[in-house]
Short mmCIF file of C-alpha atoms in Angstrom, two decimals:
data_model
loop_
_atom_site.label_atom_id
_atom_site.label_comp_id
_atom_site.label_asym_id
_atom_site.label_seq_id
_atom_site.Cartn_x
_atom_site.Cartn_y
_atom_site.Cartn_z
CA MET A 1 -4.79 6.25 -4.25
CA HIS A 2 -4.41 8.42 -0.96
CA ILE A 3 -4.15 6.44 2.09
CA ASP A 4 -5.21 8.52 5.27
CA LEU A 5 -3.18 7.00 8.41
CA PRO A 6 -1.60 9.13 10.99
CA LYS A 7 2.14 9.30 11.48
CA LYS A 8 3.16 6.36 13.42
CA LEU A 9 5.52 4.12 13.69
CA TYR A 10 3.49 0.76 13.92
CA TYR A 11 -0.21 0.25 12.35
CA SER A 12 -2.58 -2.32 13.45
CA ILE A 13 -3.95 -4.60 10.89
CA GLY A 14 -7.42 -2.75 11.62
CA GLU A 15 -6.17 0.59 11.00
CA ILE A 16 -4.72 -0.65 7.64
CA ALA A 17 -7.77 -2.41 6.71
CA LYS A 18 -9.67 0.88 7.33
CA ALA A 19 -7.43 3.06 5.39
CA PHE A 20 -7.55 0.81 2.42
CA ASN A 21 -11.56 0.10 2.80
CA VAL A 22 -11.11 -3.73 2.80
CA LYS A 23 -11.48 -6.53 5.33
CA THR A 24 -8.85 -7.61 7.66
CA SER A 25 -8.85 -10.89 6.05
CA LEU A 26 -7.66 -9.47 2.71
CA ILE A 27 -4.76 -7.95 4.39
CA ARG A 28 -3.67 -11.48 6.24
CA PHE A 29 -4.05 -13.11 2.89
CA TRP A 30 -1.95 -10.57 0.89
CA ASP A 31 0.70 -10.82 3.81
CA ASN A 32 0.50 -14.80 3.47
CA GLU A 33 0.69 -14.67 -0.23
CA PHE A 34 3.43 -11.81 -0.92
CA ASP A 35 6.66 -12.27 0.47
CA VAL A 36 7.86 -8.37 0.09
CA LEU A 37 5.38 -7.94 2.79
CA LYS A 38 7.02 -8.62 6.23
CA PRO A 39 5.02 -7.08 9.07
CA LYS A 40 6.21 -7.27 12.62
CA LYS A 41 4.35 -9.57 14.99
CA ASN A 42 4.13 -9.47 18.90
CA ALA A 43 4.09 -11.88 21.47
CA LYS A 44 0.40 -12.72 20.69
CA GLY A 45 0.89 -12.62 16.83
CA ASN A 46 -0.59 -9.57 15.91
CA ARG A 47 0.57 -7.81 12.97
CA ARG A 48 2.26 -4.26 13.25
CA PHE A 49 2.76 -2.77 9.77
CA THR A 50 5.48 -0.14 9.32
CA ASN A 51 5.26 2.81 6.76
CA GLU A 52 7.34 0.70 4.29
CA ASP A 53 4.84 -2.04 4.54
CA VAL A 54 1.96 0.30 3.90
CA LYS A 55 3.95 1.57 0.84
CA THR A 56 3.98 -1.96 -0.20
CA LEU A 57 0.64 -2.67 0.46
CA LYS A 58 -0.42 0.60 -1.79
CA LEU A 59 1.80 -0.97 -4.59
CA ILE A 60 0.06 -4.31 -4.27
CA TYR A 61 -3.47 -2.63 -3.92
CA SER A 62 -3.08 -0.58 -7.25
CA LEU A 63 -1.76 -3.57 -8.89
CA VAL A 64 -4.66 -6.02 -7.91
CA LYS A 65 -7.38 -3.95 -7.22
CA GLU A 66 -7.14 -0.81 -9.52
CA GLN A 67 -5.18 -2.30 -12.66
CA GLY A 68 -6.64 -5.80 -12.84
CA TYR A 69 -3.53 -7.73 -11.98
CA THR A 70 -3.95 -11.35 -10.80
CA LEU A 71 -2.00 -12.51 -7.70
CA ASP A 72 0.51 -14.18 -9.89
CA GLY A 73 0.81 -11.28 -12.38
CA ALA A 74 1.30 -8.85 -9.35
CA LYS A 75 3.95 -11.22 -7.55
CA SER A 76 5.59 -11.46 -10.87
CA TYR A 77 5.40 -7.91 -11.43
CA ILE A 78 7.00 -7.08 -8.22
CA LYS A 79 9.62 -9.99 -8.36
CA SER A 80 10.75 -8.68 -11.83
CA LYS A 81 11.19 -4.97 -10.95
CA LYS A 82 12.50 -5.64 -7.21
CA GLY A 83 13.01 -2.18 -5.49
CA LYS A 84 12.06 -0.46 -8.96
CA SER A 85 8.39 -1.09 -8.95
CA LEU A 86 7.85 0.49 -5.31
CA LYS A 87 10.24 3.54 -6.21
CA ASN A 88 8.18 3.99 -9.39
CA PHE A 89 4.93 3.70 -7.49
CA GLU A 90 6.22 6.30 -5.02
CA ILE A 91 6.97 8.69 -7.70
CA ILE A 92 3.57 8.33 -9.51
CA THR A 93 1.71 8.72 -6.38
CA LYS A 94 3.61 11.95 -5.14
CA LEU A 95 2.86 13.36 -8.73
CA GLU A 96 -0.66 12.39 -8.64
CA SER A 97 -1.00 14.29 -5.20
CA ILE A 98 1.03 17.35 -6.71
CA LYS A 99 -1.47 17.27 -9.92
CA ASP A 100 -4.64 17.14 -7.42
CA LYS A 101 -3.14 20.11 -5.74
CA LEU A 102 -2.57 22.04 -8.80
CA MET A 103 -6.29 21.43 -10.08
CA LYS A 104 -7.73 22.53 -6.90
CA ILE A 105 -5.59 25.81 -6.91
CA LYS A 106 -6.58 26.13 -10.49
CA SER A 107 -10.49 25.73 -9.89
CA GLU A 108 -10.32 28.41 -7.09
CA ILE A 109 -8.79 30.80 -9.70
#
Protein backbone atom coordinates (compact mmCIF):
# COMPACT_ATOMS: atom_id res chain seq x y z
CA MET A 1 0.00 0.00 0.00
CA HIS A 2 1.35 3.36 -0.98
CA ILE A 3 0.39 6.31 1.21
CA ASP A 4 0.78 9.72 -0.38
CA LEU A 5 1.63 12.25 2.33
CA PRO A 6 3.79 15.36 2.07
CA LYS A 7 7.08 15.39 3.99
CA LYS A 8 6.25 16.90 7.38
CA LEU A 9 7.12 16.35 11.03
CA TYR A 10 3.49 15.96 12.11
CA TYR A 11 0.26 15.01 10.40
CA SER A 12 -3.28 15.73 11.55
CA ILE A 13 -5.78 12.93 11.96
CA GLY A 14 -7.64 14.29 8.93
CA GLU A 15 -4.55 14.03 6.73
CA ILE A 16 -3.93 10.49 7.94
CA ALA A 17 -7.54 9.41 7.38
CA LYS A 18 -7.54 10.88 3.88
CA ALA A 19 -4.23 9.18 2.99
CA PHE A 20 -5.55 5.80 4.16
CA ASN A 21 -9.01 6.46 2.68
CA VAL A 22 -10.74 5.73 6.00
CA LYS A 23 -12.77 7.78 8.46
CA THR A 24 -11.07 9.67 11.27
CA SER A 25 -13.08 7.61 13.77
CA LEU A 26 -11.22 4.47 12.65
CA ILE A 27 -7.84 6.14 13.22
CA ARG A 28 -9.01 7.27 16.70
CA PHE A 29 -10.24 3.74 17.40
CA TRP A 30 -6.91 2.19 16.37
CA ASP A 31 -5.10 4.78 18.49
CA ASN A 32 -7.08 3.63 21.52
CA GLU A 33 -6.75 -0.08 20.72
CA PHE A 34 -3.07 -0.38 19.78
CA ASP A 35 -0.48 0.47 22.43
CA VAL A 36 2.25 0.82 19.80
CA LEU A 37 0.55 3.93 18.41
CA LYS A 38 1.55 6.98 20.39
CA PRO A 39 0.63 10.18 18.54
CA LYS A 40 1.48 13.45 20.23
CA LYS A 41 -1.44 15.51 21.50
CA ASN A 42 -1.52 19.28 21.66
CA ALA A 43 -3.17 21.34 24.42
CA LYS A 44 -6.58 20.88 22.80
CA GLY A 45 -6.10 17.11 22.63
CA ASN A 46 -5.71 16.99 18.84
CA ARG A 47 -3.58 14.09 17.70
CA ARG A 48 -0.38 14.80 15.76
CA PHE A 49 1.06 11.75 14.04
CA THR A 50 4.78 11.37 13.32
CA ASN A 51 6.35 9.46 10.42
CA GLU A 52 6.91 6.57 12.84
CA ASP A 53 3.19 6.58 13.66
CA VAL A 54 2.41 6.49 9.93
CA LYS A 55 4.63 3.41 9.51
CA THR A 56 2.84 1.73 12.40
CA LEU A 57 -0.54 2.65 10.93
CA LYS A 58 0.53 1.13 7.60
CA LEU A 59 1.33 -2.12 9.40
CA ILE A 60 -1.98 -2.09 11.28
CA TYR A 61 -3.88 -1.29 8.08
CA SER A 62 -2.12 -4.10 6.23
CA LEU A 63 -2.81 -6.64 8.97
CA VAL A 64 -6.45 -5.70 9.55
CA LYS A 65 -7.72 -4.49 6.18
CA GLU A 66 -5.56 -6.40 3.68
CA GLN A 67 -4.61 -9.62 5.44
CA GLY A 68 -7.85 -10.08 7.38
CA TYR A 69 -6.45 -10.20 10.92
CA THR A 70 -8.84 -9.56 13.78
CA LEU A 71 -7.89 -6.71 16.10
CA ASP A 72 -6.76 -9.20 18.75
CA GLY A 73 -4.81 -11.12 16.12
CA ALA A 74 -3.11 -7.96 14.88
CA LYS A 75 -2.26 -6.93 18.46
CA SER A 76 -0.79 -10.37 19.15
CA TYR A 77 1.20 -10.32 15.92
CA ILE A 78 2.66 -6.90 16.65
CA LYS A 79 3.37 -7.78 20.29
CA SER A 80 5.04 -11.10 19.46
CA LYS A 81 7.25 -9.65 16.76
CA LYS A 82 8.02 -6.39 18.63
CA GLY A 83 10.17 -4.18 16.37
CA LYS A 84 10.78 -6.95 13.84
CA SER A 85 7.29 -6.82 12.38
CA LEU A 86 7.58 -3.12 11.59
CA LYS A 87 11.08 -3.51 10.11
CA ASN A 88 9.97 -6.47 7.99
CA PHE A 89 6.91 -4.56 6.82
CA GLU A 90 9.07 -1.58 5.83
CA ILE A 91 11.39 -3.86 3.83
CA ILE A 92 8.45 -5.52 2.08
CA THR A 93 6.93 -2.13 1.27
CA LYS A 94 10.21 -0.88 -0.22
CA LEU A 95 10.62 -4.06 -2.28
CA GLU A 96 7.05 -3.75 -3.61
CA SER A 97 7.76 -0.14 -4.59
CA ILE A 98 10.91 -1.21 -6.45
CA LYS A 99 8.97 -4.01 -8.16
CA ASP A 100 6.29 -1.54 -9.29
CA LYS A 101 8.94 0.80 -10.72
CA LEU A 102 10.66 -2.06 -12.55
CA MET A 103 7.35 -3.26 -13.99
CA LYS A 104 6.61 0.26 -15.22
CA ILE A 105 10.06 0.46 -16.88
CA LYS A 106 9.52 -2.97 -18.44
CA SER A 107 6.16 -1.93 -19.91
CA GLU A 108 7.74 1.19 -21.45
CA ILE A 109 10.40 -0.84 -23.27
